[in-house]
Amino acid sequence: MTTIKKITCIGAGYVGGPTMSVIAQKNPNVEITVVDLNQQRIAAWNDENLENLPVYEPGLDAVVGEARGRNLFFSTDVDKAIDEADMIFISVNTPTKTYGKGKGQAADLKFIELCARQIAAVAKSDKIVVEKSTLPVRTAEALKSILDHTGNGVNFHILSNPEFLAEGTAVTDLHNPDRVLIGGEDAEAIEALVQVYEAWVPRERILTTNLWSSELSKLVANAFLAQRVSSINAISELCEVTGANVDEVAHAIGKDSRIGSKFLKASVGFGGSCFQKDILNLVYIARSYHLNEVADYWEQVILLNDHQKTRFAERIIKTMYNTVNGKQIAFLGWAFKKDTNDTRESAAIYVADHLLDEEANIIVYDPKVSAEQIYRDLDYLGTRSPEDNRRLVTVVNTAEEAVNNAHAVAVLTEWDEFKHYDWAKIKENMKRPAFLFDGRKLLDGAELEKLGFSYYAIGEG
Ligand code: UDX
Ligand code: ADP
């Protein structure tokens, strides 16, 4: 029976950082080192002031505060950490490829391969290697092949252990997971990882499968969740033309226990690092096996999501007399959802891009996202020059600065604080008519109309 004493995690991002912090918190006898090539990130994880952690997640500061320095360490010395570990988690980023075959669809596995080669080069004793990053099906096979062919003759056991935490609720999701999934071939390696989770997760919630089922389950779980959002978003457009209210429809259908009430909130479109990437991956895999109907079916989830973002931007333009040129539009929120500082694939980026094409002036306020990040997101699109992005977009530190003198306010993220603003005062300081576009159906529309706002919400007729 293998008992794990030392764990190393390669990649200190949104997945690796919080996951290892909780594993360390719950396994005080296991020494955990999280390594990353990014020195700045590691320095932030080691910052004495827990408010400066590189990932913002409610409750994470307390977990890190408890375990860091005891059995949780953050370091840039990747080789040393690999050498010492019994078990190595790979938690590096796997973005969608931006070049070559599968461009725009397949996952870019170069970071994974680099990790595998580094593990193979350094390891002098047997290791259990755990895939934590979301990967296409059968990546484990490639991983094993690299490790076995380039290693020093030591044994590697590969496990797939996909992460299901959602950002913004990472700590509660990790503390109380619906399930933990472990895929693998070697019973002893599987059991070693089961033991780590059993420190706090009831055994019946730890599912074990073969490698391929585990890898595929992760993609399918995200595809199903995203599909629910696209389904309700499709209905939101129908609600707007028929006079129905999408929240009422969602509530009514969600009461059917076969459908369930979660993930039925209409929005300006889903974002985040996972949904789009994982579906694109699924589509790519299906196409590579010539399963065109399967690929088309899932691709539609993305197409609808793109449509929802475009539709919201076009609605703003149309309502504002078909021109937003030179008009000041206040964006409340930039993160892809509340309670995170992550902006990857956020709908706000694409809505802004569309409005900037029309030469709107956008003033952004987000409680957790920095100005540098917002400009980076816009520059990354490559749609216009960095100078133009800075000319047209201003980032401010308070909502008040964003909305003063604005022609319109657009709610892009469902941050709780937006609900509690003094909207009467906001209206007084805006240009007339005071337009309010609620991309999250977050605010009380009837109340705002009483205050004199010209109010539009996704999914409301
Ligand atoms: C998702 C999965 O939920 C998680 O299990 C997986 O590990 C990673 O991907 P995440 O992307 O962090 O997590 O957040 P999630 O809460 O799933 O939201 C994704 C996007 O969908 C957000 O932009 C959110 O605003 C949007 N969304 C979600 C809706 O628009 N409506 C909903 O009802 C739910
Ligand atoms: P995720 O949301 O999957 O956690 P992130 O981009 O937040 O993705 O984090 C991935 C981290 O992995 C980044 O901080 C990146 O620097 C790190 N990383 C990528 N490749 C390597 C590598 N070969 N060795 C160490 N760290 C790596």
XYZ file of C-alpha atoms and ligand atoms in Angstrom:
522
model
C 0.000 0.000 0.000
C 1.452 3.359 -1.102
C 1.000 6.178 1.367
C 1.677 9.591 -0.038
C 4.015 11.775 2.010
C 5.016 14.427 -0.507
C 2.947 15.961 -3.267
C 4.105 18.426 -5.896
C 1.744 20.393 -8.085
C 3.056 21.949 -11.279
C 1.050 25.108 -12.018
C -0.047 27.624 -9.359
C -3.087 29.015 -11.166
C -6.825 29.117 -10.525
C -6.984 25.325 -10.287
C -3.623 24.318 -8.787
C -3.476 27.035 -6.124
C -6.872 26.572 -4.428
C -6.959 22.766 -4.877
C -3.558 22.207 -3.290
C -4.338 24.654 -0.505
C -7.378 22.633 0.501
C -5.593 19.268 0.127
C -2.847 20.646 2.399
C -5.352 22.024 4.890
C -7.051 18.632 5.176
C -3.870 16.503 5.116
C -1.503 18.124 7.622
C 0.820 15.120 7.419
C 1.380 15.417 3.676
C 3.914 17.996 2.499
C 2.677 19.874 -0.534
C 4.753 22.079 -2.806
C 3.127 24.082 -5.577
C 5.570 25.174 -8.258
C 5.270 27.547 -11.175
C 7.651 29.105 -13.698
C 5.992 32.450 -13.119
C 8.070 34.034 -10.334
C 5.655 36.892 -9.807
C 2.809 34.451 -9.214
C 4.804 32.427 -6.706
C 5.857 35.615 -4.912
C 2.193 36.593 -4.647
C 1.272 33.152 -3.212
C 4.030 33.708 -0.632
C 3.006 37.289 0.156
C 2.577 37.809 3.891
C -0.475 39.921 3.236
C -3.109 37.332 2.301
C -5.059 39.989 0.417
C -2.365 39.864 -2.256
C -2.838 36.203 -3.262
C -2.852 36.008 -7.073
C -6.244 34.283 -7.143
C -9.231 35.942 -5.522
C -11.618 33.361 -4.042
C -13.854 33.896 -1.000
C -12.361 31.989 1.959
C -9.082 31.116 0.253
C -7.012 33.484 2.402
C -8.026 31.595 5.546
C -7.129 28.213 4.048
C -3.741 29.425 2.824
C -3.156 31.165 6.147
C -3.722 27.900 7.982
C -1.557 25.606 5.859
C 1.179 27.789 4.352
C 4.557 27.278 6.021
C 3.177 24.219 7.874
C 2.803 21.699 5.052
C 2.029 23.970 2.092
C 4.837 25.647 0.141
C 5.010 27.706 -3.043
C 8.238 27.670 -5.042
C 9.824 28.197 -8.439
C 12.239 25.302 -8.011
C 10.386 22.866 -10.239
C 13.141 20.235 -10.486
C 13.646 19.911 -6.745
C 9.910 19.579 -6.139
C 9.588 16.902 -8.840
C 12.543 14.968 -7.487
C 11.183 14.839 -3.934
C 7.517 14.057 -4.645
C 5.728 10.688 -4.491
C 2.812 12.150 -6.416
C 2.872 14.951 -9.005
C -0.218 16.858 -10.088
C -0.049 18.559 -13.465
C -2.187 21.661 -13.303
C -0.855 23.831 -16.091
C -2.946 25.752 -18.569
C -4.265 24.070 -21.708
C -5.580 26.941 -23.839
C -7.231 26.453 -27.213
C -4.617 26.265 -29.978
C -3.995 29.554 -31.766
C -1.939 28.055 -34.598
C -1.598 25.049 -36.889
C -3.815 21.962 -37.010
C -6.859 22.274 -34.790
C -6.343 26.036 -34.492
C -9.280 27.614 -32.649
C -10.553 24.218 -31.477
C -8.080 21.679 -30.164
C -6.371 22.093 -26.797
C -2.775 23.224 -26.934
C -0.856 20.505 -25.150
C 2.606 22.006 -25.360
C 2.640 22.984 -21.657
C 1.594 19.489 -20.656
C 4.239 17.903 -22.817
C 6.931 20.184 -21.399
C 5.891 19.118 -17.904
C 6.005 15.455 -18.842
C 9.481 15.795 -20.320
C 10.696 17.655 -17.269
C 9.276 15.004 -14.924
C 10.882 12.265 -17.003
C 14.250 14.007 -16.979
C 14.321 14.674 -13.253
C 12.583 11.678 -11.632
C 14.892 9.160 -9.966
C 12.173 7.210 -8.144
C 8.690 5.877 -9.024
C 5.995 8.561 -9.288
C 2.254 8.783 -9.566
C 1.441 11.497 -12.099
C -2.018 13.031 -11.839
C -3.649 14.973 -14.674
C -5.517 17.840 -13.095
C -5.708 20.132 -16.112
C -8.655 19.565 -18.422
C -7.373 17.512 -21.298
C -8.660 15.868 -24.415
C -9.507 12.218 -24.129
C -6.492 9.917 -24.413
C -3.937 12.528 -23.307
C -2.958 10.190 -20.492
C -1.741 7.772 -23.129
C 0.522 10.414 -24.658
C 1.729 11.394 -21.228
C 2.606 7.821 -20.399
C 4.412 7.348 -23.662
C 6.586 10.440 -23.121
C 7.349 9.461 -19.529
C 8.220 5.867 -20.370
C 10.357 6.692 -23.387
C 12.308 9.605 -21.990
C 12.507 8.649 -18.309
C 15.353 7.133 -16.305
C 13.758 3.692 -16.134
C 11.563 4.477 -13.137
C 7.854 3.572 -13.050
C 5.140 6.124 -13.724
C 1.467 5.567 -12.986
C -0.885 8.027 -14.626
C -4.163 9.052 -13.021
C -6.817 11.410 -14.297
C -8.397 13.497 -11.554
C -10.393 16.296 -13.196
C -11.287 19.357 -11.190
C -14.935 20.349 -10.939
C -14.615 23.467 -8.792
C -16.274 26.623 -10.087
C -14.506 29.927 -9.682
C -15.982 32.224 -7.084
C -17.034 29.204 -5.012
C -13.784 27.237 -5.276
C -13.228 26.803 -1.563
C -16.744 25.603 -0.723
C -16.736 23.370 -3.823
C -13.427 21.843 -2.711
C -14.536 21.423 0.888
C -17.794 19.808 -0.110
C -17.538 18.300 -3.606
C -20.524 16.547 -5.220
C -17.994 13.944 -6.295
C -14.289 13.391 -6.781
C -13.410 11.492 -9.931
C -10.293 9.382 -10.255
C -9.500 7.512 -13.431
C -6.622 5.096 -13.768
C -5.366 1.611 -14.480
C -3.263 0.797 -11.457
C -5.356 -0.060 -8.398
C -2.639 0.837 -5.918
C -2.040 4.279 -7.452
C -5.774 4.948 -7.477
C -6.038 3.947 -3.832
C -3.166 6.266 -2.895
C -5.045 9.246 -4.317
C -8.353 8.062 -2.807
C -6.647 8.213 0.600
C -5.656 11.840 0.081
C -9.272 12.822 -0.620
C -10.703 10.548 2.054
C -9.183 12.914 4.612
C -12.380 14.941 4.188
C -14.557 13.543 1.362
C -16.940 10.639 2.184
C -15.832 7.477 0.372
C -19.101 7.091 -1.532
C -18.485 10.415 -3.244
C -15.113 9.308 -4.601
C -15.755 7.669 -7.962
C -13.166 5.566 -9.720
C -13.268 4.795 -13.434
C -10.938 3.921 -16.239
C -8.715 6.700 -17.554
C -10.702 7.527 -20.668
C -14.036 7.743 -18.866
C -12.560 10.144 -16.372
C -11.013 12.379 -19.040
C -14.198 12.397 -21.102
C -16.467 12.985 -18.081
C -14.811 16.307 -17.405
C -15.459 17.565 -20.938
C -19.000 16.233 -20.897
C -19.837 17.774 -17.511
C -18.796 21.206 -18.750
C -20.550 20.716 -22.080
C -23.823 19.818 -20.323
C -23.583 22.822 -17.993
C -22.812 25.204 -20.847
C -25.611 23.665 -22.888
C -28.102 24.544 -20.151
C -26.965 28.165 -20.223
C -27.224 28.308 -24.016
C -30.638 26.645 -23.856
C -32.050 29.221 -21.464
C -30.328 32.018 -23.389
C -32.023 30.830 -26.577
C -35.321 31.033 -24.733
C -34.422 34.522 -23.449
C -34.564 35.856 -26.995
C -37.935 34.229 -27.522
C -39.169 35.755 -24.248
C -38.186 39.219 -25.394
C -40.339 39.039 -28.515
C -43.300 37.249 -26.945
C -43.557 39.225 -23.708
C -42.681 36.282 -21.472
C -40.183 36.657 -18.655
C -37.234 34.264 -18.801
C -36.786 34.117 -15.015
C -40.409 33.054 -14.630
C -39.998 30.435 -17.333
C -36.775 29.167 -15.727
C -38.456 28.976 -12.339
C -41.446 27.114 -13.768
C -39.411 24.517 -15.650
C -36.822 24.207 -12.882
C -39.521 23.004 -10.475
C -39.664 19.810 -12.519
C -37.238 17.636 -10.604
C -36.194 15.978 -13.845
C -34.967 19.341 -15.116
C -33.774 20.918 -11.847
C -33.340 24.590 -11.068
C -29.598 25.160 -11.363
C -27.781 26.723 -14.321
C -30.927 28.245 -15.767
C -30.018 31.889 -15.280
C -30.209 33.748 -18.570
C -27.220 36.015 -19.123
C -25.230 38.002 -21.641
C -23.389 34.751 -22.314
C -21.210 32.313 -20.459
C -17.495 32.938 -20.110
C -14.642 31.438 -18.134
C -11.647 29.398 -19.099
C -13.479 26.088 -19.324
C -16.835 26.015 -21.082
C -15.856 27.218 -24.522
C -12.499 25.464 -24.508
C -13.922 22.139 -23.399
C -16.769 22.180 -25.904
C -14.399 23.115 -28.703
C -12.309 20.185 -27.625
C -15.293 17.863 -27.684
C -16.230 19.141 -31.130
C -12.681 18.649 -32.366
C -12.506 15.108 -31.051
C -15.899 14.224 -32.539
C -14.874 15.613 -35.922
C -11.582 13.802 -35.856
C -13.587 10.554 -35.611
C -15.892 11.819 -38.430
C -18.843 12.131 -36.041
C -20.090 15.251 -37.772
C -23.619 15.280 -36.356
C -22.249 14.963 -32.840
C -19.780 17.780 -33.494
C -22.440 20.073 -35.002
C -24.762 19.439 -32.091
C -22.257 20.626 -29.496
C -20.878 23.403 -31.646
C -24.302 25.003 -31.610
C -23.899 25.655 -27.869
C -20.985 27.963 -28.688
C -22.670 29.585 -31.674
C -25.672 30.462 -29.541
C -23.382 31.885 -26.873
C -21.643 34.089 -29.454
C -25.035 35.192 -30.711
C -26.118 36.164 -27.203
C -23.107 38.474 -26.726
C -23.546 40.088 -30.143
C -27.266 40.480 -29.639
C -26.735 42.316 -26.341
C -24.281 44.769 -27.930
C -26.591 45.315 -30.893
C -29.501 45.918 -28.587
C -27.534 48.680 -26.863
C -26.711 50.325 -30.185
C -30.220 50.056 -31.567
C -31.840 51.410 -28.407
C -29.469 54.367 -28.339
C -30.823 55.637 -31.652
C -28.492 53.465 -33.733
C -25.354 55.295 -32.757
C -23.020 55.035 -29.791
C -20.217 57.047 -31.403
C -18.678 59.299 -28.735
C -21.279 58.226 -26.173
C -20.202 57.255 -22.688
C -21.250 53.737 -21.720
C -20.508 52.632 -18.158
C -19.672 48.935 -17.815
C -20.443 47.538 -14.380
C -18.372 44.382 -14.159
C -15.705 42.836 -16.352
C -15.072 39.433 -14.671
C -16.776 36.431 -16.301
C -18.897 35.949 -13.161
C -19.093 37.440 -9.689
C -16.644 36.743 -6.865
C -13.642 36.161 -9.102
C -10.963 38.356 -10.656
C -10.744 35.995 -13.631
C -11.703 37.534 -16.976
C -10.917 34.710 -19.382
C -13.545 34.589 -22.157
C -15.701 37.052 -20.234
C -18.724 38.249 -22.211
C -17.770 41.823 -21.258
C -14.708 41.644 -23.536
C -16.750 40.797 -26.609
C -19.583 43.224 -25.886
C -16.989 45.979 -25.402
C -15.234 45.033 -28.637
C -18.479 45.334 -30.569
C -19.279 48.742 -29.078
C -15.730 49.967 -29.644
C -16.093 49.119 -33.329
C -18.820 51.772 -33.240
C -16.457 54.214 -31.464
C -18.270 54.181 -28.131
C -16.444 55.464 -25.053
C -16.490 52.755 -22.407
C -15.811 53.381 -18.740
C -15.285 50.184 -16.788
C -15.668 49.536 -13.097
C -15.118 46.044 -11.682
C -14.583 45.472 -7.958
C -11.745 42.960 -8.499
C -10.304 43.312 -12.003
C -7.311 45.594 -12.621
C -6.984 48.125 -15.442
C -3.922 46.270 -16.785
C -5.978 43.095 -17.121
C -8.799 44.880 -18.956
C -6.430 46.434 -21.497
C -4.623 43.097 -21.864
C -7.944 41.399 -22.668
C -8.802 43.982 -25.324
C -5.318 44.093 -26.826
C -5.299 40.289 -27.012
C -8.239 40.388 -29.431
C -6.046 42.269 -31.897
C -9.095 44.115 -33.227
C -7.610 47.585 -32.873
C -4.367 49.180 -31.773
C -3.453 49.341 -28.072
C -3.526 53.150 -28.442
C -7.123 53.034 -29.654
C -8.126 50.731 -26.800
C -6.676 53.256 -24.334
C -8.269 56.191 -26.152
C -11.736 54.639 -26.084
C -11.703 52.738 -22.776
C -11.178 54.194 -19.308
C -10.946 52.059 -16.188
C -11.993 53.590 -12.868
C -11.895 52.544 -9.220
C -15.462 53.358 -8.228
C -18.854 52.812 -9.784
C -19.637 56.459 -9.192
C -16.857 57.599 -11.524
C -18.085 55.185 -14.171
C -21.707 56.259 -14.201
C -21.374 60.048 -13.765
C -22.475 61.731 -16.992
C -22.932 58.390 -18.712
C -25.422 57.986 -21.548
C -25.956 54.375 -20.543
C -25.055 51.810 -17.916
C -24.536 48.175 -18.880
C -24.386 45.430 -16.226
C -21.986 42.719 -17.415
C -21.208 40.821 -14.207
C -23.640 39.946 -11.417
C -21.609 41.417 -8.511
C -23.859 41.685 -5.424
C -22.825 45.273 -4.691
C -24.523 46.508 -7.878
C -27.891 45.583 -6.374
C -27.379 47.870 -3.419
C -26.399 51.064 -5.209
C -28.404 54.259 -4.818
C -29.893 54.055 -8.290
C -31.966 57.194 -7.833
C -28.771 59.166 -7.302
C -27.086 57.451 -10.235
C -29.932 58.439 -12.499
C -29.680 62.081 -11.396
C -26.060 62.175 -12.558
C -26.624 60.490 -15.920
C -27.521 61.951 -19.296
C -31.185 61.678 -20.371
C -32.770 59.401 -21.308
C -30.886 57.301 -18.746
C -30.435 53.911 -20.411
C -29.771 50.823 -18.328
C -28.961 47.503 -20.007
C -28.997 44.607 -17.571
C -27.062 41.713 -19.060
C -27.529 39.635 -15.923
C -31.146 40.390 -15.109
C -29.736 41.392 -11.747
C -31.642 44.548 -10.845
C -35.259 45.290 -10.010
C -36.509 46.499 -13.383
C -39.902 47.751 -12.181
C -38.254 49.839 -9.478
C -35.732 51.288 -11.924
C -38.434 52.187 -14.422
C -40.247 54.005 -11.633
C -37.078 55.993 -11.054
C -37.192 57.005 -14.710
C -34.601 54.674 -16.218
C -35.109 53.358 -19.687
C -34.474 49.752 -18.631
C -33.752 46.695 -20.756
C -33.000 43.250 -19.341
C -32.036 40.038 -21.090
C -35.084 37.846 -21.497
C -37.782 40.316 -20.579
C -40.499 41.217 -23.048
C -17.173 25.692 -14.701
C -17.839 24.462 -14.077
O -19.020 24.886 -13.373
C -16.880 23.755 -13.137
O -17.462 22.565 -12.635
C -15.602 23.402 -13.910
O -14.645 22.815 -13.042
C -15.005 24.655 -14.540
O -15.980 25.299 -15.361
P -16.628 28.168 -13.908
O -16.364 28.433 -15.350
O -15.605 28.575 -12.918
O -16.884 26.607 -13.658
O -17.992 28.907 -13.477
P -19.548 28.586 -13.710
O -20.241 28.907 -12.440
O -19.771 27.251 -14.246
O -19.982 29.699 -14.759
C -19.542 29.692 -16.109
C -20.205 30.810 -16.890
O -21.591 30.541 -17.101
C -20.139 32.171 -16.194
O -19.875 33.178 -17.149
C -21.524 32.341 -15.622
O -21.896 33.690 -15.445
C -22.373 31.653 -16.685
N -23.657 31.147 -16.171
C -23.686 30.140 -15.252
C -24.844 31.693 -16.653
O -24.841 32.599 -17.482
N -26.037 31.199 -16.180
C -26.111 30.191 -15.252
O -27.234 29.802 -14.889
C -24.881 29.646 -14.771
P -5.839 27.101 -14.603
O -7.107 27.918 -14.606
O -5.959 25.823 -15.396
O -5.296 26.879 -13.228
P -3.817 29.160 -15.031
O -3.365 29.805 -16.305
O -4.476 29.992 -13.975
O -4.744 27.932 -15.455
O -2.558 28.460 -14.331
C -1.644 27.621 -14.970
C -0.235 27.905 -14.425
O 0.665 26.919 -14.923
C 0.348 29.259 -14.829
O 0.641 30.019 -13.668
C 1.640 28.900 -15.615
O 2.705 29.780 -15.346
C 1.954 27.517 -15.079
N 2.791 26.688 -15.959
C 2.605 26.417 -17.271
N 3.567 25.577 -17.737
C 4.399 25.312 -16.685
C 5.569 24.501 -16.507
N 6.090 23.789 -17.512
N 6.148 24.465 -15.283
C 5.625 25.173 -14.251
N 4.518 25.947 -14.359
C 3.901 26.023 -15.549
